[in-house]
Amino acid sequence: MPQTLAEQILSHAAGRSVQAGEVVTVRVDLAMIHDSLAPGIIRLLHEDLGAERVWDVDKVAVVIDHVAPAATVQTATHQANTRKWVREQNITHLFDVGRGISHQVLVEERLAQPGMIVAGSDSHSTGYGAVGAFGTGMGSTDMALILATGRTWMRVPETVRILARGQFRPGVSAKDLGLYAARVLRADGATYAAVEWHGVDFLSVGDRMTLATLSIEVGGKAGIVPPTGAPAADLRVPDWLRVEAGATYLRTVEVDLDTLEPQISMPPFVDNVADLRDVGKVAVDVVYLGTCTNGRYEDMAAAAQILRGRTIAKGTRMIVVPASSESLQQAAADGTLTTLLAAGATIGTPGCGACIGRHMGVLAPGEVCVFTGNRNFRGRMGSPDAQIYLTSPEVAAATALTGYITHPQDVMA
Amino acid sequence: MARIWKFGSDVNTDQIVPGRYAPYMLKNEDDLRKYPFVEARPDFAPNVQPGDIIVGGNNFGCGSSREYAPLALKLVGVGAIIAPLFARIFFRNALNLGIPLFTIDLTEQLQDGQQVQLDLATGVLTTDTGEQIQLPEPSLFMREVWQAGGIVPFYRQYGRFPGEVA
Ligand code: SF4
């Protein structure tokens, strides 16, 4: 019987053919834990589970990205303890302050590969679907069990298929497709399901990560982009992994990219999405470009293209937090960074930045932020009385120029 | 008797425990019990009693993978959570912690503040008006985890995952 990508990957990991709905125990290929939850997971592993060592020192990645560099003595102490633990356990992969956001880094390091099961202590671990892996977020207990055993339990998910046709118009990008999918599916439209993104073979792996990370915002257990098309040419695709005609999908959402307009998600829910054109004049205090969803080189370059030779509006701040050191280096090397700085933006250490409201630009009560991230819940970036709008990097840059929410076409040359 | 605490749809983990009150931000991790719904519903934490039941709307627990959201609910002794649909990671985390979850929409039938009795063994919920509601039957997997008090004690006890042949 033809299988979805999720069914193929879980069948492979379970060692037998499995179907949507079954609960199976599978082996995990890569486990990621980050600074924010590592101390608790380590304690669970040793104290609650009584395990002494992680199951495989090469298959565990520890990333210090959530509050990096540390903002308080307490955080610094937790991070110091985590580094010490990594040394004691002899864990191969530690990515420390400034290397970047876990999901982006593990893809850049080629640790996440097509067909793998990657479990992370972070809900946006769906991002590993950018390379055709089954990436999924789990809580501390699950992660501790994985560190101890290399295995986890899972319900084989049904799959919701997004079927895109055509090409984006100028000023429209992967984020708009992702937000549009949230608009149609709503926050629970893919609960317990995997999301497969078809028709996006032309997108870079970075843009695929925009889609894969947004998959959790519709409830997805995983968000998988088939590892096909030119931008995926250097991924190691196992021969058993391919889109099979006749696989069963719970639902298919068709999207015509040729007519897709820039989308905007309005506070305080990600699925509260409208065409940007239909939002009135909203003055903006902060434009924040960053996160695992849209903080890569291509996102900075898209913003720089709009900001080149111009300056951002008086009274509006623009903060750029690159998703990784590689993205930052690339932006520095080709002048993208200079363009952003010359326009009046400032830059933070690669990592999560203020995405979870813990440092590096948290919002004050009443402030309005245009954010290229993935969540606009009340209090997400600081004060519960701040307003967060989610947009593409193109809309963010256009907004920085005028000081109010702006359609990229209105400022593009 | 247990009290019903009713919530709306799309209750997210930032509402259950905002990131600022994460255990690693607190002086004493036990303080976590002070913070469930600290901003979204400030009367909850000071008044909730062990065994009380949360009745939520659709997509309960959406948002981040933070396990301290269901952990905070477990610490204050929430006896069960009933909702038409749970967000996946929340469902996993709460199940792993041994909090009984029932997937059924009772938002119309039950009122906030109502007194009820829940018999976990039979899945029968009896209201103060004598009405009996049969909750959906939990899977063997879930019952095994509840009985052990969570997946960690289960694994320690049996050396396998629930439903797995050792
Ligand atoms: S950037 Fe934001 S969404 Fe992405 S991993 Fe970091 S905190 Fe999570």
XYZ file of C-alpha atoms and ligand atoms in Angstrom:
587
model
C 0.000 0.000 0.000
C 1.403 3.428 -0.898
C 2.552 5.320 2.172
C 2.964 8.941 3.175
C 6.473 10.175 3.994
C 5.666 9.977 7.717
C 4.495 6.367 7.365
C 7.615 5.460 5.394
C 9.943 6.993 7.966
C 8.154 5.476 10.963
C 7.921 2.074 9.237
C 11.629 2.164 8.657
C 12.299 3.130 12.274
C 9.899 0.532 13.686
C 11.353 -2.205 11.485
C 7.961 -3.140 10.059
C 5.277 -1.581 7.913
C 3.113 0.694 10.041
C 0.007 2.698 9.276
C -1.572 5.887 10.523
C -3.275 5.375 13.882
C -0.961 2.690 15.288
C 1.065 3.368 18.426
C 4.606 2.155 17.857
C 7.921 2.279 19.632
C 10.647 3.519 17.297
C 14.364 4.157 17.431
C 15.459 7.788 17.247
C 18.318 8.857 14.949
C 19.141 12.185 16.518
C 18.132 13.817 19.802
C 18.464 17.554 20.356
C 18.253 19.275 23.720
C 18.767 22.992 24.308
C 19.975 25.159 27.178
C 16.526 26.052 28.404
C 15.396 22.517 29.229
C 18.691 20.607 29.401
C 19.137 20.925 33.188
C 15.729 19.387 33.865
C 16.203 16.658 31.268
C 19.621 15.762 32.662
C 18.138 15.498 36.142
C 15.290 13.306 34.886
C 17.779 11.092 33.069
C 20.017 10.469 36.050
C 17.745 10.872 39.062
C 14.304 9.792 37.897
C 15.300 7.217 35.286
C 18.496 6.130 37.002
C 20.452 6.035 33.733
C 24.154 6.808 33.893
C 25.042 7.451 30.265
C 23.279 8.675 27.141
C 22.553 5.848 24.723
C 24.815 7.101 21.930
C 27.257 10.009 22.286
C 27.188 10.700 18.531
C 23.419 10.946 18.277
C 22.858 13.598 20.907
C 23.202 17.291 20.106
C 23.224 19.955 22.802
C 22.620 23.514 21.646
C 22.886 26.679 23.717
C 20.544 28.951 21.815
C 17.542 29.983 23.885
C 19.216 32.473 26.212
C 22.591 32.888 24.566
C 24.672 34.526 25.835
C 23.295 34.067 29.328
C 21.281 36.987 30.707
C 21.386 36.153 34.422
C 23.744 34.438 36.836
C 21.228 31.659 37.242
C 21.050 30.986 33.501
C 24.833 31.171 33.226
C 25.137 28.600 35.995
C 22.704 26.243 34.291
C 24.637 26.575 31.052
C 27.963 25.975 32.796
C 26.526 22.813 34.354
C 25.223 21.683 30.982
C 28.670 22.139 29.362
C 30.243 20.171 32.185
C 27.724 17.375 31.680
C 28.440 17.289 27.949
C 32.147 16.811 28.717
C 31.497 14.144 31.330
C 29.208 12.232 28.999
C 31.666 12.631 26.142
C 28.914 13.919 23.880
C 30.253 14.756 20.430
C 27.984 17.613 19.400
C 27.852 20.740 21.535
C 26.918 23.972 19.784
C 27.631 26.809 22.148
C 26.655 30.489 22.414
C 26.524 32.214 19.042
C 26.486 29.136 16.820
C 22.765 29.628 16.342
C 19.319 28.100 16.684
C 19.311 24.336 17.109
C 17.130 23.460 14.130
C 19.111 25.606 11.728
C 22.452 24.450 13.118
C 21.734 20.712 12.929
C 20.718 21.132 9.295
C 23.823 23.211 8.494
C 26.014 20.642 10.240
C 24.384 17.953 8.094
C 23.466 16.005 11.222
C 19.783 16.019 10.269
C 19.251 14.078 7.060
C 16.277 12.833 5.015
C 14.432 9.857 6.452
C 15.731 10.303 10.001
C 13.672 10.612 13.136
C 14.880 13.697 14.954
C 13.417 14.430 18.368
C 14.022 17.781 20.016
C 13.130 19.362 23.342
C 11.482 22.165 21.420
C 8.166 22.353 19.642
C 9.674 23.779 16.466
C 11.677 20.593 15.984
C 9.274 20.030 13.106
C 11.887 22.193 11.340
C 14.005 19.143 10.524
C 11.321 18.369 7.943
C 13.123 20.978 5.828
C 15.493 18.181 4.802
C 12.853 15.450 4.666
C 13.400 14.191 8.210
C 10.610 13.371 10.636
C 11.331 16.079 13.194
C 9.149 16.329 16.224
C 9.104 18.215 19.508
C 8.842 16.465 22.822
C 8.764 17.304 26.483
C 11.439 16.701 29.073
C 10.269 13.259 30.132
C 10.208 11.987 26.553
C 13.617 13.468 25.886
C 15.090 11.879 29.013
C 13.669 8.515 27.978
C 15.178 8.941 24.527
C 18.570 9.903 25.967
C 18.448 6.766 28.082
C 17.115 4.292 25.522
C 17.404 5.769 22.015
C 13.728 5.000 21.628
C 10.349 6.625 21.984
C 6.674 5.850 21.546
C 4.655 7.460 18.830
C 1.255 7.357 17.295
C 1.739 7.050 13.532
C 0.152 10.251 12.255
C -2.255 10.844 9.438
C -0.989 13.375 6.918
C -2.390 16.695 5.745
C -1.038 17.661 2.338
C -0.417 21.233 1.277
C -0.324 21.326 -2.503
C 1.180 24.528 -3.871
C 1.082 25.446 -7.545
C 2.861 28.229 -9.403
C 5.455 30.737 -8.231
C 5.520 33.514 -5.669
C 5.089 37.054 -6.928
C 7.698 39.655 -5.919
C 7.445 40.527 -2.234
C 5.723 37.228 -1.415
C 7.627 34.302 0.092
C 7.536 30.990 1.962
C 6.278 32.700 5.147
C 3.164 33.850 3.328
C 2.483 30.286 2.202
C 2.986 29.052 5.768
C 0.699 31.700 7.261
C -1.869 31.050 4.557
C -1.868 27.369 5.492
C -2.481 28.386 9.129
C -5.317 30.588 7.956
C -7.006 27.658 6.194
C -6.179 24.858 8.636
C -6.430 26.930 11.834
C -4.398 26.149 14.948
C -5.806 22.637 15.296
C -6.231 21.700 11.627
C -3.417 19.181 11.645
C -3.438 18.030 15.281
C -1.764 14.601 15.612
C -1.082 14.773 11.858
C 2.027 15.264 9.769
C 1.988 18.081 7.242
C 3.535 17.368 3.830
C 4.416 20.372 1.709
C 4.187 19.594 -2.004
C 4.927 21.839 -4.973
C 7.778 23.691 -3.288
C 10.718 21.924 -4.949
C 12.071 25.287 -6.039
C 12.500 26.543 -2.459
C 15.896 26.657 -0.733
C 16.379 24.412 2.299
C 16.151 27.599 4.397
C 12.747 28.514 2.971
C 11.652 24.925 3.501
C 12.477 25.368 7.158
C 10.072 28.306 7.285
C 7.319 25.886 6.251
C 8.521 23.020 8.414
C 8.728 25.141 11.582
C 5.287 26.653 10.953
C 3.814 23.141 10.738
C 3.557 22.977 14.535
C 1.366 26.096 14.490
C -1.419 24.085 12.853
C -0.914 21.327 15.421
C 1.389 19.206 13.260
C 3.437 16.431 14.769
C 5.896 16.815 11.913
C 6.137 19.027 8.832
C 7.911 17.364 5.978
C 9.062 18.828 2.677
C 9.921 16.047 0.201
C 13.722 16.137 -0.252
C 13.479 16.664 -4.002
C 14.314 19.486 -6.402
C 17.603 21.230 -7.133
C 18.061 22.893 -3.700
C 17.932 19.437 -2.077
C 20.492 17.922 -4.450
C 23.208 17.456 -1.837
C 21.027 15.781 0.781
C 21.530 12.050 1.366
C 18.096 10.722 0.450
C 17.596 7.032 1.268
C 16.166 5.079 -1.678
C 13.078 4.010 0.293
C 11.974 7.608 0.852
C 9.852 9.140 -1.919
C 6.420 10.632 -2.453
C 4.165 7.747 -3.478
C 1.181 8.329 -5.701
C -1.934 6.988 -4.026
C -0.810 7.617 -0.435
C -3.747 8.497 1.799
C -4.066 12.078 2.989
C -6.467 13.269 5.644
C -6.982 16.422 3.674
C -5.374 18.383 0.844
C -5.143 22.167 0.880
C -4.446 23.653 -2.534
C -2.679 26.992 -2.753
C -2.220 29.065 -5.884
C 1.083 30.841 -5.375
C 0.596 33.006 -8.475
C -2.202 34.883 -6.748
C -1.039 34.594 -3.114
C -0.888 37.975 -1.366
C 1.392 38.807 1.578
C -0.239 37.415 4.725
C -0.190 38.717 8.279
C -0.947 36.956 11.522
C -2.541 39.264 14.049
C -2.251 39.036 17.830
C -2.724 36.955 19.841
C -3.086 33.786 17.751
C -0.992 32.477 14.890
C -4.050 31.380 12.906
C -5.611 34.828 13.091
C -4.397 35.513 9.550
C -5.537 38.034 6.927
C -4.300 39.466 3.670
C -1.891 42.241 4.587
C -3.886 44.591 2.343
C -6.905 44.258 4.586
C -5.111 45.489 7.697
C -5.435 49.227 8.303
C -2.651 51.609 9.247
C -0.939 50.127 12.314
C 2.028 52.018 13.764
C 4.918 49.786 14.787
C 7.522 50.284 17.530
C 9.786 47.339 16.808
C 10.553 45.297 13.721
C 12.162 42.034 14.757
C 13.815 39.840 12.131
C 14.982 36.493 13.382
C 14.087 32.971 14.624
C 14.203 29.485 13.187
C 11.286 30.454 10.945
C 12.792 33.531 9.258
C 16.208 34.528 10.576
C 18.467 33.017 7.933
C 20.763 34.577 5.399
C 18.033 34.543 2.732
C 15.682 36.376 5.093
C 18.251 39.040 5.893
C 19.019 39.356 2.167
C 15.313 39.764 1.323
C 15.075 42.537 3.916
C 18.312 44.158 2.730
C 17.024 44.265 -0.826
C 14.158 46.476 0.331
C 16.256 48.549 2.744
C 19.252 49.151 0.462
C 20.231 52.821 0.389
C 17.342 53.828 2.653
C 16.838 54.399 6.362
C 14.230 52.997 8.668
C 11.511 55.249 10.046
C 12.213 57.539 12.961
C 10.630 56.104 16.099
C 10.851 52.504 14.869
C 13.617 50.133 15.988
C 14.762 47.225 13.886
C 16.458 44.284 15.570
C 18.033 41.511 13.528
C 19.007 38.259 15.223
C 20.557 35.821 12.736
C 19.474 32.195 12.997
C 23.068 30.980 12.902
C 26.695 32.041 12.749
C 26.797 30.704 9.189
C 23.914 32.997 8.206
C 25.648 35.916 9.901
C 28.943 35.216 8.151
C 27.247 34.970 4.798
C 25.421 38.247 5.428
C 28.701 39.876 6.472
C 30.577 38.550 3.468
C 28.294 39.911 0.744
C 27.375 43.261 2.280
C 23.863 42.309 3.406
C 24.821 43.052 6.972
C 26.266 46.444 6.096
C 23.078 47.327 4.236
C 20.960 46.451 7.273
C 23.199 48.373 9.672
C 23.376 51.386 7.362
C 19.585 51.450 7.227
C 19.543 51.736 11.017
C 18.968 48.143 12.108
C 20.971 46.594 14.906
C 22.159 43.037 15.347
C 22.074 40.444 18.134
C 23.941 37.235 18.845
C 22.783 34.366 16.591
C 20.210 32.342 18.514
C 16.605 32.612 19.606
C 16.805 36.259 20.687
C 13.598 37.627 22.192
C 11.424 34.938 20.574
C 10.463 33.562 23.992
C 10.675 36.856 25.797
C 13.676 36.158 27.959
C 16.298 38.595 26.704
C 17.681 40.652 23.822
C 14.749 42.928 23.064
C 11.703 41.957 25.115
C 8.628 44.122 24.560
C 7.150 46.731 26.909
C 3.422 47.011 27.660
C 1.607 48.627 24.747
C 4.411 48.146 22.246
C 3.612 46.869 18.776
C 6.045 44.487 17.124
C 6.243 43.140 13.592
C 8.011 39.825 13.983
C 9.282 37.317 11.433
C 8.943 34.510 14.007
C 6.259 31.944 14.478
C 4.259 32.816 17.593
C 2.342 35.905 18.636
C 0.677 34.635 21.804
C 0.067 37.111 24.609
C 3.273 37.611 26.551
C 5.390 35.561 24.149
C 8.021 38.269 23.677
C 7.731 39.992 27.034
C 4.818 42.049 28.290
C 1.400 40.412 27.956
C 0.190 43.830 26.882
C 2.434 44.033 23.828
C 1.012 43.250 20.355
C 2.875 40.902 18.020
C 2.170 40.631 14.303
C 3.816 37.823 12.321
C 4.971 38.538 8.794
C 7.541 37.667 6.153
C 10.963 39.377 6.148
C 9.820 41.404 3.125
C 6.856 42.857 5.026
C 9.063 43.410 8.068
C 11.560 45.431 6.020
C 8.822 47.468 4.301
C 7.324 48.168 7.716
C 10.666 49.280 9.141
C 10.923 51.829 6.321
C 7.565 53.486 6.917
C 6.990 52.835 10.617
C 3.604 51.215 10.046
C 2.555 47.850 8.646
C 3.336 48.093 4.959
C 2.936 45.999 1.814
C 6.346 45.335 0.236
C 5.037 46.363 -3.195
C 4.399 49.866 -1.903
C 8.084 50.423 -1.191
C 9.779 48.150 -3.701
C 11.551 49.890 -6.542
C -16.359 16.075 45.268
C -14.223 17.811 42.704
C -14.726 21.242 41.249
C -14.951 21.906 37.524
C -12.674 24.639 36.201
C -13.848 25.619 32.764
C -11.642 27.147 30.074
C -12.221 28.199 26.480
C -10.706 27.035 23.209
C -7.045 27.143 22.209
C -5.708 27.400 25.751
C -1.974 27.586 25.033
C 0.995 26.659 27.178
C 1.989 30.329 27.527
C -1.380 30.867 29.232
C -0.954 27.819 31.465
C 2.501 28.927 32.634
C 4.144 31.964 30.993
C 7.826 31.452 30.116
C 8.877 33.927 32.806
C 7.724 31.457 35.459
C 9.619 28.492 34.051
C 11.037 26.334 36.857
C 14.575 27.398 36.001
C 13.524 31.045 36.467
C 12.230 30.356 39.979
C 14.177 30.320 43.225
C 12.419 27.181 44.315
C 11.008 24.778 41.722
C 8.146 23.977 44.038
C 6.977 27.546 43.507
C 5.752 26.358 40.113
C 2.527 25.373 41.861
C 1.776 29.075 42.313
C 1.760 29.830 38.610
C -0.708 27.765 36.613
C -2.890 30.307 34.776
C -1.251 33.086 36.818
C -2.175 35.704 34.214
C -4.961 34.045 32.273
C -6.993 33.143 35.347
C -5.443 34.420 38.587
C -8.091 32.807 40.834
C -7.107 29.302 39.708
C -3.832 28.559 41.517
C -4.854 29.862 44.973
C -8.161 27.961 44.951
C -7.678 24.733 43.006
C -7.941 21.593 45.145
C -6.401 18.165 44.515
C -8.736 16.145 42.305
C -10.332 19.171 40.629
C -11.092 18.753 36.945
C -10.283 21.059 34.063
C -12.820 21.168 31.254
C -11.405 22.868 28.197
C -12.438 23.709 24.666
C -10.821 22.681 21.439
C -7.044 22.351 21.047
C -6.248 22.443 24.744
C -2.540 22.931 25.487
C -1.423 24.241 22.113
C 1.843 26.115 21.810
C 5.240 25.113 23.084
C 6.595 21.789 24.265
C 7.163 23.121 27.787
C 6.436 20.235 30.086
C 6.240 22.517 33.081
C 2.783 23.547 31.858
C 1.201 20.129 32.562
C 3.683 19.683 35.440
C 2.277 22.784 37.142
C -1.198 21.272 36.760
C 0.020 17.983 38.178
C 1.687 19.749 41.129
C -1.578 21.418 42.141
C -3.243 18.012 41.886
C -5.465 18.401 38.823
C -7.390 15.108 38.736
C -8.227 15.011 35.052
C -8.450 17.212 31.994
C -11.380 16.866 29.629
C -11.379 18.537 26.207
C -12.714 17.799 22.714
C -9.169 17.897 21.320
C -5.756 18.188 22.928
C -2.698 19.683 21.285
C -0.346 16.834 20.565
C 2.713 17.703 22.628
C 0.613 18.697 25.611
C -1.254 15.404 25.340
C 2.024 13.475 25.328
C 3.520 15.416 28.196
C 0.428 15.190 30.365
C 0.023 11.496 29.597
C 3.685 10.865 30.375
C 3.216 12.604 33.722
C 0.221 10.401 34.460
C -2.505 13.067 34.312
C -5.739 11.406 33.127
C -6.963 12.954 29.892
C -10.333 12.403 28.269
C -11.063 13.505 24.740
C -14.705 14.567 24.736
C -16.538 17.875 24.481
C -18.297 18.624 27.767
C -18.156 22.406 27.534
C -21.934 22.586 27.054
C -22.815 20.058 29.730
C -20.627 21.198 32.585
C -20.503 24.559 34.282
C -17.586 26.338 35.851
C -17.619 25.781 39.609
C -19.891 22.741 39.396
C -19.169 19.861 41.808
C -18.697 16.407 40.301
C -17.291 13.010 41.125
C -15.057 11.110 38.717
C -14.549 7.364 38.942
C -11.345 6.744 37.008
C -11.813 2.989 36.958
C -15.177 3.164 35.187
C -14.768 6.548 33.503
C -18.116 7.695 34.926
C -18.480 11.332 35.858
C -21.373 12.072 38.242
C -22.525 15.671 38.576
C -24.052 17.373 41.592
C -27.440 17.087 39.891
C -27.012 13.316 39.707
C -26.405 13.253 35.982
C -23.985 10.527 34.879
C -21.653 11.041 31.956
C -19.665 8.160 30.500
C -16.220 9.356 29.412
C -14.472 7.661 26.487
C -12.628 4.499 27.429
C -8.890 5.081 27.798
C -6.503 2.866 25.832
C -4.518 0.149 27.569
C -1.418 2.263 26.964
C -2.915 5.169 28.921
C -4.182 3.025 31.749
C -0.784 1.374 32.121
C 0.847 4.794 32.404
C -1.722 6.166 34.895
C -1.453 3.108 37.072
C 2.303 3.448 37.292
C 1.948 7.193 38.032
C 3.672 8.258 34.830
C 5.842 6.842 32.090
C 9.076 7.252 34.052
C 7.936 5.089 36.964
C 6.524 2.693 34.377
C 9.850 2.375 32.601
C 11.722 1.997 35.862
C 9.354 -0.715 36.974
C 9.122 -2.742 33.769
C 12.170 -1.747 31.703
C 10.024 -1.321 28.619
C 7.596 1.128 27.035
C 3.895 0.558 27.701
C 2.376 -1.742 25.115
C 5.818 -3.059 24.184
C 6.809 -6.676 24.601
C 9.813 -6.804 26.887
S 13.760 30.790 17.473
Fe 11.949 30.812 18.745
S 10.660 29.215 17.893
Fe 12.711 28.887 17.067
S 13.683 27.427 18.466
Fe 14.199 29.469 19.209
S 12.621 29.987 20.713
Fe 11.865 28.249 19.529
